[in-house]
Short mmCIF file of C-alpha atoms and ligand atoms in Angstrom, two decimals:
data_model
loop_
_atom_site.label_atom_id
_atom_site.label_comp_id
_atom_site.label_asym_id
_atom_site.label_seq_id
_atom_site.Cartn_x
_atom_site.Cartn_y
_atom_site.Cartn_z
CA UNK A 108 -7.55 2.02 -2.80
CA UNK A 109 -9.60 -0.30 -0.62
CA UNK A 110 -8.53 -3.29 1.42
CA UNK A 111 -9.58 -5.59 -1.47
CA UNK A 112 -7.07 -3.94 -3.79
CA UNK A 113 -4.23 -4.71 -1.40
CA UNK A 114 -5.13 -8.34 -0.89
CA UNK A 115 -5.44 -7.56 2.82
CA UNK A 116 -7.76 -9.66 4.97
CA UNK A 117 -9.91 -8.27 7.74
CA UNK A 118 -8.59 -9.33 11.14
CA UNK A 119 -11.08 -11.28 13.28
CA UNK A 120 -12.61 -8.32 15.14
CA UNK A 121 -16.32 -8.88 15.81
CA UNK A 122 -18.90 -6.82 13.88
CA UNK A 123 -20.47 -3.91 15.74
CA UNK A 124 -23.81 -5.21 17.05
CA UNK A 125 -27.04 -3.38 17.94
CA UNK A 126 -26.12 -3.74 21.64
CA UNK A 127 -22.87 -1.94 20.88
CA UNK A 128 -24.78 0.85 19.10
CA UNK A 129 -27.08 1.13 22.11
CA UNK A 130 -24.15 1.40 24.49
CA UNK A 131 -22.55 4.19 22.49
CA UNK A 132 -25.85 5.98 21.96
CA UNK A 133 -26.34 6.08 25.73
CA UNK A 134 -22.76 7.17 26.37
CA UNK A 135 -22.75 9.88 23.67
CA UNK A 136 -26.35 10.97 23.09
CA UNK A 137 -26.66 12.33 19.53
CA UNK A 138 -22.92 11.90 19.03
CA UNK A 139 -22.77 8.26 17.94
CA UNK A 140 -23.36 8.60 14.20
CA UNK A 141 -24.58 5.70 12.06
CA UNK A 142 -26.11 7.46 9.06
CA UNK A 143 -24.32 6.23 5.93
CA UNK A 144 -24.32 9.63 4.22
CA UNK A 145 -23.00 11.40 7.31
CA UNK A 146 -20.22 8.82 7.52
CA UNK A 147 -19.06 9.23 3.91
CA UNK A 148 -16.52 12.01 4.44
CA UNK A 149 -15.06 10.24 7.48
CA UNK A 150 -14.58 7.03 5.51
CA UNK A 151 -12.46 8.59 2.76
CA UNK A 152 -9.10 10.33 3.04
CA UNK A 153 -8.20 13.86 1.89
CA UNK A 154 -6.56 12.61 -1.31
CA UNK A 155 -9.64 10.45 -2.00
CA UNK A 156 -7.42 7.43 -2.52
CA UNK A 157 -8.19 5.27 0.53
CA UNK A 158 -11.73 4.32 1.42
CA UNK A 159 -13.05 2.39 4.42
CA UNK A 160 -16.49 1.20 5.33
CA UNK A 161 -17.09 2.13 8.95
CA UNK A 162 -20.66 1.97 10.19
CA UNK A 163 -20.08 4.00 13.35
CA UNK A 164 -18.58 7.39 14.10
CA UNK A 165 -18.10 8.47 17.73
CA UNK A 166 -17.69 12.12 18.71
CA UNK A 167 -16.55 12.35 22.35
CA UNK A 168 -16.20 15.74 24.06
CA UNK A 169 -13.73 14.91 26.81
CA UNK A 170 -11.10 12.50 28.08
CA UNK A 171 -13.53 10.62 30.30
CA UNK A 172 -15.71 9.74 27.31
CA UNK A 173 -12.66 8.58 25.36
CA UNK A 174 -11.72 6.33 28.32
CA UNK A 175 -15.16 4.74 28.36
CA UNK A 176 -15.15 4.23 24.59
CA UNK A 177 -11.74 2.55 24.54
CA UNK A 178 -12.42 0.42 27.61
CA UNK A 179 -15.61 -0.88 26.00
CA UNK A 180 -13.92 -1.47 22.63
CA UNK A 181 -11.01 -3.26 24.27
CA UNK A 182 -13.31 -5.51 26.31
CA UNK A 183 -15.33 -6.29 23.18
CA UNK A 184 -12.23 -6.52 20.93
CA UNK A 185 -13.62 -3.84 18.56
CA UNK A 186 -11.15 -2.00 16.32
CA UNK A 187 -10.88 1.82 16.44
CA UNK A 188 -9.42 4.43 14.10
CA UNK A 189 -8.72 7.81 15.72
CA UNK A 190 -9.39 10.72 13.39
CA UNK A 191 -8.49 14.39 13.71
CA UNK A 192 -8.98 16.74 10.75
CA UNK A 193 -8.60 13.88 8.24
CA UNK A 194 -5.95 15.76 6.27
CA UNK A 195 -3.33 13.01 6.55
CA UNK A 196 -1.69 12.05 3.26
CA UNK A 197 -0.85 8.38 3.87
CA UNK A 198 -4.30 6.91 4.48
CA UNK A 199 -3.82 6.56 8.25
CA UNK A 200 -6.91 8.46 9.38
CA UNK A 201 -9.62 6.39 7.70
CA UNK A 202 -10.72 2.85 8.48
CA UNK A 203 -9.49 0.07 6.22
CA UNK A 204 -12.53 -2.15 6.82
CA UNK A 205 -15.26 -1.26 9.34
CA UNK A 206 -13.20 0.05 12.27
CA UNK A 207 -15.10 2.44 14.53
CA UNK A 208 -14.06 6.04 13.84
CA UNK A 209 -13.28 8.09 16.95
CA UNK A 210 -13.26 11.74 15.92
CA UNK A 211 -11.70 14.43 18.13
CA UNK A 212 -13.67 17.22 16.39
CA UNK A 213 -15.67 18.11 19.52
CA UNK A 214 -12.62 18.14 21.79
CA UNK A 215 -11.69 21.65 20.84
CA UNK A 216 -11.21 23.62 24.05
CA UNK A 217 -8.18 25.61 25.14
CA UNK A 218 -7.41 24.58 28.73
CA UNK A 219 -4.84 27.20 29.71
CA UNK A 220 -2.25 29.57 28.33
CA UNK A 221 0.71 30.88 30.32
CA UNK A 222 1.52 34.43 29.20
CA UNK A 223 5.03 34.30 30.60
CA UNK A 224 6.30 30.87 29.52
CA UNK A 225 4.20 30.62 26.35
CA UNK A 226 2.94 27.14 27.30
CA UNK A 227 -0.43 26.38 25.73
CA UNK A 228 -2.51 23.47 27.05
CA UNK A 229 -5.50 22.40 24.99
CA UNK A 230 -7.67 19.48 23.98
CA UNK A 231 -6.41 17.50 21.02
CA UNK A 232 -9.25 18.39 18.64
CA UNK A 233 -8.36 22.10 18.44
CA UNK A 234 -7.81 23.19 14.85
CA UNK A 235 -4.27 24.41 14.25
CA UNK A 236 -5.34 27.71 12.65
CA UNK A 237 -7.80 28.46 15.46
CA UNK A 238 -5.04 27.94 18.01
CA UNK A 239 -2.78 30.27 16.06
CA UNK A 240 -5.50 32.94 15.93
CA UNK A 241 -6.14 32.55 19.65
CA UNK A 242 -2.43 32.97 20.36
CA UNK A 243 -1.97 35.95 18.02
CA UNK A 244 -4.41 37.81 20.23
CA UNK A 245 -1.99 37.22 23.11
CA UNK A 246 1.18 38.10 21.22
CA UNK A 247 2.22 34.49 20.49
CA UNK A 248 2.06 32.03 17.58
CA UNK A 249 2.01 28.24 17.19
CA UNK A 250 5.48 26.75 16.59
CA UNK A 251 4.17 24.87 13.55
CA UNK A 252 2.33 25.84 10.39
CA UNK A 253 1.12 23.80 7.43
CA UNK A 254 -1.06 24.13 4.38
CA UNK A 255 -3.77 22.06 6.08
CA UNK A 256 -3.93 24.44 9.08
CA UNK A 257 -7.60 25.28 8.51
CA UNK A 258 -8.67 21.64 9.09
CA UNK A 259 -5.93 19.65 10.84
CA UNK A 260 -6.11 19.14 14.61
CA UNK A 261 -3.25 19.59 17.03
CA UNK A 262 -3.76 15.97 18.17
CA UNK A 263 -3.42 14.82 14.55
CA UNK A 264 -0.30 16.97 14.22
CA UNK A 265 1.27 15.22 17.22
CA UNK A 266 0.10 11.79 16.09
CA UNK A 267 1.85 12.32 12.73
CA UNK A 268 4.75 14.35 14.13
CA UNK A 269 3.93 16.93 11.45
CA UNK A 270 6.77 19.07 10.16
CA UNK A 271 5.60 21.89 7.93
CA UNK A 272 6.71 25.38 7.08
CA UNK A 273 8.20 26.65 10.35
CA UNK A 274 10.24 23.62 11.41
CA UNK A 275 13.44 25.27 10.16
CA UNK A 276 12.99 28.00 12.78
CA UNK A 277 11.20 26.42 15.74
CA UNK A 278 12.28 22.80 15.42
CA UNK A 279 10.23 19.61 15.43
CA UNK A 280 7.27 18.80 17.66
CA UNK A 281 9.58 16.42 19.49
CA UNK A 282 11.15 19.54 20.98
CA UNK A 283 8.23 21.94 21.28
CA UNK A 284 5.70 19.53 22.79
CA UNK A 285 6.09 19.81 26.57
CA UNK A 286 3.55 17.19 27.54
CA UNK A 287 0.51 15.23 26.49
CA UNK A 288 -2.34 13.17 27.83
CA UNK A 289 -3.28 9.95 26.08
CA UNK A 290 -5.92 7.32 26.66
CA UNK A 291 -4.47 3.84 26.32
CA UNK A 292 -6.34 1.05 24.54
CA UNK A 293 -7.55 -0.42 27.86
CA UNK A 294 -9.21 2.88 28.77
CA UNK A 295 -6.62 4.06 31.31
CA UNK A 296 -5.21 7.58 31.15
CA UNK A 297 -1.52 8.29 30.70
CA UNK A 298 -1.09 11.75 32.16
CA UNK A 299 2.16 13.30 30.94
CA UNK A 300 0.56 16.71 30.57
CA UNK A 301 3.13 18.89 32.27
CA UNK A 302 4.39 22.22 30.99
CA UNK A 303 7.99 22.04 32.12
CA UNK A 304 10.85 22.89 29.80
CA UNK A 305 13.10 20.45 31.62
CA UNK A 306 12.15 17.12 33.14
CA UNK A 307 14.62 14.25 33.24
CA UNK A 308 12.71 11.83 35.40
CA UNK A 309 12.87 8.52 33.60
CA UNK A 310 11.86 7.69 30.02
CA UNK A 311 10.18 10.45 28.02
CA UNK A 312 6.93 8.57 27.34
CA UNK A 313 5.27 11.39 25.42
CA UNK A 314 7.75 10.82 22.59
CA UNK A 315 6.26 7.37 22.02
CA UNK A 316 2.92 8.95 21.17
CA UNK A 317 4.37 11.68 18.94
CA UNK A 318 4.38 10.09 15.48
CA UNK A 319 2.51 6.95 16.61
CA UNK A 320 -0.33 7.60 14.11
CA UNK A 321 -3.13 6.40 16.37
CA UNK A 322 -1.65 2.93 16.87
CA UNK A 323 -0.92 3.18 20.62
CA UNK A 324 -3.83 5.18 22.02
CA UNK A 325 -5.76 8.42 21.62
CA UNK A 326 -4.03 11.70 22.37
CA UNK A 327 -6.61 13.74 24.28
CA UNK A 328 -4.68 16.84 25.39
CA UNK A 329 -1.48 18.62 24.50
CA UNK A 330 0.92 21.04 26.16
CA UNK A 331 3.07 22.94 23.68
CA UNK A 332 5.62 25.70 23.89
CA UNK A 333 4.71 28.69 21.72
CA UNK A 334 7.08 31.38 20.47
CA UNK A 335 6.37 35.12 20.65
CA UNK A 336 4.63 36.55 17.62
CA UNK A 337 7.38 38.19 15.55
CA UNK A 338 6.94 41.95 15.28
CA UNK A 339 8.18 42.00 11.73
CA UNK A 340 7.71 39.48 8.92
CA UNK A 341 8.95 39.57 5.34
CA UNK A 342 8.60 37.15 2.48
CA UNK A 343 10.72 37.05 -0.67
CA UNK A 344 10.01 34.96 -3.75
CA UNK A 345 13.07 34.47 -5.92
CA UNK A 346 13.61 32.89 -9.33
CA UNK A 347 16.67 30.70 -9.83
CA UNK A 348 18.11 28.99 -12.92
CA UNK A 349 19.47 25.78 -11.44
CA UNK A 350 19.16 23.61 -8.37
CA UNK A 351 22.82 24.10 -7.51
CA UNK A 352 22.06 27.84 -7.29
CA UNK A 353 19.10 27.11 -5.00
CA UNK A 354 21.61 25.47 -2.66
CA UNK A 355 24.12 28.30 -2.92
CA UNK A 356 21.37 30.80 -2.11
CA UNK A 357 20.53 28.74 0.98
CA UNK A 358 24.10 29.13 2.27
CA UNK A 359 24.12 32.84 1.45
CA UNK A 360 20.78 33.22 3.12
CA UNK A 361 21.93 31.59 6.33
CA UNK A 362 25.00 33.82 6.36
CA UNK A 363 22.93 36.99 6.07
CA UNK A 364 19.65 36.09 7.72
CA UNK A 365 20.65 33.35 10.17
CA UNK A 366 18.74 34.38 13.28
CA UNK A 367 15.67 35.80 11.50
CA UNK A 368 15.24 33.14 8.81
CA UNK A 369 11.96 31.33 9.44
CA UNK A 370 11.35 29.38 6.21
CA UNK A 371 13.32 28.30 3.16
CA UNK A 372 10.97 26.54 0.74
CA UNK A 373 11.53 25.64 -2.90
CA UNK A 374 9.37 24.66 -5.83
CA UNK A 375 10.20 23.84 -9.43
CA UNK A 376 8.63 25.40 -12.52
CA UNK A 377 6.22 22.50 -12.99
CA UNK A 378 4.81 22.95 -9.49
CA UNK A 379 4.45 26.70 -10.11
CA UNK A 380 2.56 25.85 -13.31
CA UNK A 381 0.14 23.57 -11.52
CA UNK A 382 -1.08 26.34 -9.16
CA UNK A 383 -1.33 28.76 -12.08
CA UNK A 384 -3.28 26.31 -14.23
CA UNK A 385 -5.72 24.82 -11.75
CA UNK A 386 -6.13 27.55 -9.14
CA UNK A 387 -5.48 30.59 -11.36
CA UNK A 388 -2.89 31.98 -8.97
CA UNK A 389 -0.59 34.63 -10.39
CA UNK A 390 3.15 34.13 -10.47
CA UNK A 391 4.62 37.62 -10.10
CA UNK A 392 7.96 36.53 -11.59
CA UNK A 393 9.05 35.42 -15.05
CA UNK A 394 9.32 31.66 -15.68
CA UNK A 395 12.33 30.17 -13.87
CA UNK A 396 13.47 26.59 -13.43
CA UNK A 397 13.18 27.02 -9.63
CA UNK A 398 11.59 29.33 -7.12
CA UNK A 399 12.68 29.95 -3.57
CA UNK A 400 10.37 31.28 -0.90
CA UNK A 401 12.20 32.87 2.01
CA UNK A 402 10.48 34.13 5.13
CA UNK A 403 12.08 36.23 7.82
CA UNK A 404 10.54 36.80 11.23
CA UNK A 405 12.15 39.08 13.74
CA UNK A 406 11.66 41.71 16.37
CA UNK A 407 12.80 44.86 14.56
CA UNK A 408 11.33 45.82 11.20
CA UNK A 409 14.13 48.19 10.34
CA UNK A 410 16.92 45.70 11.09
CA UNK A 411 15.15 42.83 9.34
CA UNK A 412 14.59 44.83 6.16
CA UNK A 413 18.18 46.01 6.17
CA UNK A 414 19.42 42.43 6.44
CA UNK A 415 17.03 41.15 3.82
CA UNK A 416 18.00 43.89 1.38
CA UNK A 417 21.71 43.24 1.85
CA UNK A 418 21.11 39.56 1.18
CA UNK A 419 18.97 40.25 -1.91
CA UNK A 420 21.53 42.64 -3.35
CA UNK A 421 24.24 40.03 -2.97
CA UNK A 422 22.08 37.26 -4.42
CA UNK A 423 21.15 39.34 -7.47
CA UNK A 424 24.55 40.82 -8.16
CA UNK A 425 26.28 37.42 -7.93
CA UNK A 426 23.81 36.02 -10.48
CA UNK A 427 22.52 33.36 -8.11
CA UNK A 428 18.97 34.59 -8.53
CA UNK A 429 17.51 36.06 -11.70
CA UNK A 430 14.35 37.72 -10.42
CA UNK A 431 12.65 38.45 -7.14
CA UNK A 432 9.87 40.18 -5.28
CA UNK A 433 9.50 41.07 -1.62
CA UNK A 434 6.36 41.37 0.50
CA UNK A 435 6.01 43.10 3.84
CA UNK A 436 2.23 43.60 4.03
CA UNK A 437 -0.02 40.78 5.16
CA UNK A 438 -2.00 40.52 1.92
CA UNK A 439 1.00 40.16 -0.38
CA UNK A 440 2.75 37.83 2.08
CA UNK A 441 -0.33 35.60 1.97
CA UNK A 442 -0.47 35.57 -1.82
CA UNK A 443 3.22 34.64 -2.13
CA UNK A 444 2.78 31.85 0.42
CA UNK A 445 -0.28 30.59 -1.49
CA UNK A 446 1.92 29.77 -4.51
CA UNK A 447 3.78 27.26 -2.36
CA UNK A 448 1.06 26.14 0.07
CA UNK A 449 -1.57 25.40 -2.58
CA UNK A 450 0.53 22.99 -4.67
CA UNK A 451 -1.02 19.99 -2.86
CA UNK A 452 -4.57 21.12 -3.60
CA UNK A 453 -3.72 22.03 -7.21
CA UNK A 454 -2.09 18.66 -7.94
CA UNK A 455 -5.29 16.87 -6.90
CA UNK A 456 -7.02 18.58 -9.88
CA UNK A 457 -4.76 16.63 -12.25
CA UNK A 458 -6.43 13.32 -11.29
CA UNK A 459 -4.52 10.68 -9.35
CA UNK A 460 -1.49 11.79 -7.28
CA UNK A 461 1.44 9.51 -6.39
CA UNK A 462 2.88 11.26 -3.36
CA UNK A 463 6.38 10.79 -1.97
CA UNK A 464 7.63 12.65 1.08
CA UNK A 465 11.35 12.03 1.37
CA UNK A 466 14.33 13.10 3.44
CA UNK A 467 17.36 13.18 1.18
CA UNK A 468 20.82 14.75 1.65
CA UNK A 469 20.20 18.18 0.29
CA UNK A 470 22.83 18.21 -2.51
CA UNK A 471 21.20 15.14 -4.10
CA UNK A 472 17.63 16.10 -3.39
CA UNK A 473 16.56 17.23 -6.87
CA UNK A 474 18.44 14.46 -8.73
CA UNK A 475 15.58 12.14 -7.88
CA UNK A 476 13.01 14.40 -9.54
CA UNK A 477 15.10 14.57 -12.72
CA UNK A 478 15.71 10.82 -12.77
CA UNK A 479 12.03 10.10 -12.20
CA UNK A 480 11.05 12.47 -15.00
CA UNK A 481 13.50 10.80 -17.39
CA UNK A 482 12.34 7.34 -16.32
CA UNK A 483 8.63 8.03 -16.81
CA UNK A 484 8.87 10.04 -20.05
CA UNK A 485 5.38 10.87 -21.27
CA UNK A 486 3.60 8.19 -19.24
CA UNK A 487 2.99 10.60 -16.35
CA UNK A 488 0.89 13.72 -16.66
CA UNK A 489 3.25 15.66 -14.42
CA UNK A 490 6.36 15.10 -12.28
CA UNK A 491 6.96 17.85 -9.75
CA UNK A 492 9.41 18.58 -6.96
CA UNK A 493 8.90 21.02 -4.10
CA UNK A 494 9.40 21.02 -0.37
CA UNK A 495 11.06 22.18 2.77
CA UNK A 496 14.56 22.58 1.39
CA UNK A 497 15.90 23.98 4.62
CA UNK A 498 15.00 20.65 6.28
CA UNK A 499 16.26 18.40 3.45
CA UNK A 500 12.65 17.35 2.75
CA UNK A 501 11.60 16.74 -0.86
CA UNK A 502 7.99 16.31 -1.93
CA UNK A 503 8.14 14.34 -5.17
CA UNK A 504 4.69 14.11 -6.73
CA UNK A 505 3.63 12.40 -9.94
CA UNK A 506 0.17 12.76 -11.43
CA UNK A 507 -1.88 10.85 -13.96
CA UNK A 508 -5.51 11.14 -15.07
CA UNK A 509 -6.50 7.93 -13.30
CA UNK A 510 -4.59 5.45 -11.21
CA UNK A 511 -2.28 3.39 -13.39
CA UNK A 512 -0.71 0.13 -12.23
CA UNK A 513 2.09 0.39 -14.81
CA UNK A 514 3.01 3.88 -13.61
CA UNK A 515 3.01 2.64 -10.04
CA UNK A 516 5.29 -0.24 -11.02
CA UNK A 517 7.69 2.25 -12.62
CA UNK A 518 7.72 4.31 -9.42
CA UNK A 519 7.93 1.64 -6.75
CA UNK A 520 10.26 0.27 -5.58
CA UNK A 521 12.44 2.66 -7.66
CA UNK A 522 11.75 5.76 -5.50
CA UNK A 523 12.21 3.86 -2.24
CA UNK A 524 15.38 2.08 -3.36
CA UNK A 525 16.88 5.34 -4.61
CA UNK A 526 16.09 7.03 -1.29
CA UNK A 527 17.54 4.18 0.77
CA UNK A 528 20.70 4.11 -1.39
CA UNK A 529 21.20 7.79 -0.64
CA UNK A 530 20.69 7.24 3.11
CA UNK A 531 17.40 9.08 3.10
CA UNK A 532 14.07 8.37 4.75
CA UNK A 533 10.97 7.25 2.85
CA UNK A 534 8.78 9.37 5.14
CA UNK A 535 10.12 12.71 6.26
CA UNK A 536 6.96 14.14 7.84
CA UNK A 537 3.73 12.50 6.63
CA UNK A 538 4.17 9.17 8.43
CA UNK A 539 3.52 5.66 7.10
CA UNK A 540 -0.20 5.21 7.70
CA UNK A 541 -1.87 2.61 5.52
CA UNK A 542 -0.09 3.32 2.24
CA UNK A 543 3.54 3.12 3.36
CA UNK A 544 3.48 0.70 6.26
CA UNK A 545 5.23 -2.14 4.48
CA UNK A 546 7.94 0.15 3.13
CA UNK A 547 9.26 0.87 6.62
CA UNK A 548 12.20 -1.50 6.02
CA UNK A 549 13.73 0.90 3.52
CA UNK A 550 14.39 3.23 6.43
CA UNK A 551 14.44 1.08 9.57
CA UNK A 552 16.31 -2.11 10.48
CA UNK A 553 14.50 -5.41 11.21
CA UNK A 554 15.61 -5.08 14.85
CA UNK A 555 14.12 -1.61 15.16
CA UNK A 556 10.81 -2.75 13.66
CA UNK A 557 10.72 -5.77 15.96
CA UNK A 558 11.12 -3.52 18.98
CA UNK A 559 8.28 -1.34 17.68
CA UNK A 560 6.12 -4.46 17.34
CA UNK A 561 6.91 -5.43 20.94
CA UNK A 562 6.00 -1.96 22.20
CA UNK A 563 2.75 -2.09 20.23
CA UNK A 564 1.94 -5.51 21.69
CA UNK A 565 2.65 -4.31 25.21
CA UNK A 566 0.45 -1.20 24.99
CA UNK A 567 -2.23 -2.66 22.74
CA UNK A 568 -2.24 -6.44 23.30
CA UNK A 569 -5.52 -6.94 21.44
CA UNK A 570 -4.37 -4.80 18.51
CA UNK A 571 -7.52 -2.68 18.44
CA UNK A 572 -5.85 0.68 17.79
CA UNK A 573 -5.73 1.65 14.13
CA UNK A 574 -4.98 -1.85 12.83
CA UNK A 575 -3.28 -2.32 9.43
CA UNK A 576 -1.38 0.99 9.90
CA UNK A 577 2.20 2.16 10.44
CA UNK A 578 3.88 -0.95 11.91
CA UNK A 579 3.89 -4.16 9.86
CA UNK A 580 2.23 -6.99 11.75
CA UNK A 581 4.66 -9.35 13.47
CA UNK A 582 4.88 -12.77 11.80
P1 FAD B 154 -5.69 12.96 10.61
O1 FAD B 154 -5.44 13.03 9.16
O2 FAD B 154 -7.09 12.93 11.05
O3 FAD B 154 -4.93 11.70 11.22
C1 FAD B 154 -3.58 11.44 10.92
C2 FAD B 154 -3.09 10.23 11.76
O4 FAD B 154 -3.08 10.56 13.14
C3 FAD B 154 -3.99 9.01 11.64
O5 FAD B 154 -3.19 7.86 11.71
C4 FAD B 154 -4.90 9.10 12.86
O6 FAD B 154 -5.36 7.85 13.29
C5 FAD B 154 -3.98 9.73 13.88
N1 FAD B 154 -4.64 10.60 14.86
C6 FAD B 154 -5.32 11.75 14.61
N2 FAD B 154 -5.71 12.32 15.76
C7 FAD B 154 -5.26 11.52 16.76
C8 FAD B 154 -5.33 11.58 18.19
N3 FAD B 154 -5.94 12.58 18.82
N4 FAD B 154 -4.75 10.58 18.89
C9 FAD B 154 -4.12 9.56 18.28
N5 FAD B 154 -4.02 9.47 16.94
C10 FAD B 154 -4.58 10.43 16.19
N6 FAD B 154 2.05 17.37 6.90
C11 FAD B 154 3.26 17.83 7.30
O7 FAD B 154 3.93 17.19 8.10
N7 FAD B 154 3.76 19.01 6.80
C12 FAD B 154 3.09 19.78 5.93
O8 FAD B 154 3.58 20.81 5.50
C13 FAD B 154 1.79 19.32 5.53
N8 FAD B 154 1.04 20.06 4.66
C14 FAD B 154 -0.16 19.60 4.26
C15 FAD B 154 -0.90 20.37 3.36
C16 FAD B 154 -2.12 19.93 2.91
C17 FAD B 154 -2.90 20.78 1.95
C18 FAD B 154 -2.63 18.68 3.37
C19 FAD B 154 -3.97 18.19 2.92
C20 FAD B 154 -1.91 17.92 4.26
C21 FAD B 154 -0.66 18.36 4.72
N9 FAD B 154 0.09 17.61 5.63
C22 FAD B 154 1.31 18.08 6.03
C23 FAD B 154 -0.40 16.33 6.13
C24 FAD B 154 -1.38 16.46 7.33
O9 FAD B 154 -1.99 17.70 7.34
C25 FAD B 154 -0.66 16.26 8.64
O10 FAD B 154 -0.22 14.93 8.71
C26 FAD B 154 -1.48 16.57 9.88
O11 FAD B 154 -0.64 16.57 11.00
C27 FAD B 154 -2.65 15.61 10.11
O12 FAD B 154 -3.51 16.13 11.10
P2 FAD B 154 -5.05 15.70 11.14
O13 FAD B 154 -5.66 16.29 12.35
O14 FAD B 154 -5.72 15.99 9.86
O15 FAD B 154 -4.91 14.14 11.35
C1 MLT B 155 3.59 20.39 1.82
O1 MLT B 155 4.71 20.65 2.25
O2 MLT B 155 3.03 21.11 0.97
C2 MLT B 155 2.86 19.24 2.41
O3 MLT B 155 3.66 18.37 3.12
C3 MLT B 155 1.88 18.57 1.53
C4 MLT B 155 2.44 17.84 0.34
O4 MLT B 155 3.44 17.15 0.47
O5 MLT B 155 1.86 17.92 -0.73
ZN1 ZN B 156 5.52 19.23 3.56
#
């Protein structure tokens, strides 16, 4: 997908001139990249479906440099796309035309960690997995986890309001983020970087930047509340014959494991097959229509195992689950998680992936997968459903060998209309980015979008921050 394919016109931002290059070269010696080959991976998204044509990549190391970059760009009216780990799945992190890419990759320092409160303060380019490893050494963990942890940045996580695998237990970033620092498009710094649990002084401005997808400014530092590292962790993978049983197991699970439950993920047989086929992962269970991955995290191994066993006994004897395996050691826990976490990577091996990330009332959640499968028949290579069931978040993915316009026409607006009719959201956790911007109206009223446009105009009057993304342009 390039801008040409969407019939989108480049807004009248000036081209980057040799004087501009010189300015940035002086400001960031050796860190203003213009080599076409070096720029390639920054110009294309993780799914390899959106491609821009930026001629300049900037790699600042601190907030002051970000201020100078944005002030210059704002004065010159040059467009900028902030980029973290470039793992976003909606095309938000890559330029659409020739926007300057501002990468946070070199802003990767931990600023402070409070051993008592668990408040971590760090620069926005820290990689999620590195932060988690740093914290584990201190008896803490990050409150979020996702399959892209090895590459995504904490700033990117905030900018997308990422959900992931631990949201069920620790809640959304809107609750765990204590503060942030952002550089506004005019180069000024908004310092909301406090580490207080409670602060009711006026509007909570940090929330505006959480989920803003680079359209309001650059997040440069983050303060986040981290939970203690659980002393005991268990994972169970269960096979289930029907989706209604998956739901009944969820209720049973909450009854028995309430306070130690840390993840309740599901995947269907087709998504299990895709990781077996393309990544050669081993499914330890017999074929089942559905699989459930349950994780418990608690403070007492003995108690946790006792609770888990009581739950498993009940689930098996009532016929709600047909097979199961439990892991307590790190290696086996990792391999069970891989079956769920690697679906995204495995699907990409099929060819083109049509990706939908939907919030749907949980009882209806799998109906959409079945209806889509029936609707597409043999025209799709694969139709799979998986996701964060405990959060009511379905990942519906359809694959084909190459991108097909007729398949797309069969999927859209069908998927969006279906979701809106069931009072769902067309983006549960991935954001809108470039691909889904114009579909916002399926989930938000005209009035709400107009207010977003006014806020955007107020903070970014020249529209230089990540243009063509997230909020439809006002007309
Ligand atoms: P990028 O992709 O670089 O950028 C994403 C958006 O944020 C862009 O609009 C960009 O302009 C903006 N941005 C980035 N950094 C900043 C900054 N410092 N200031 C302002 N704007 C910024 N997402 C989930 O929610 N849950 C999951 O479980 C999940 N699993 C994933 C698994 C895989 C294998 C992959 C590839 C992706 C997954 N994602 C998931 C999507 C993605 O990882 C998240 O959206 C993640 O938060 C993006 O972080 P990033 O650093 O890669 O950001
Ligand atoms: C996941 O939960 O695996 C991620 O959100 C990525 C995806 O939707 O494929
Ligand atoms: Zn997800």
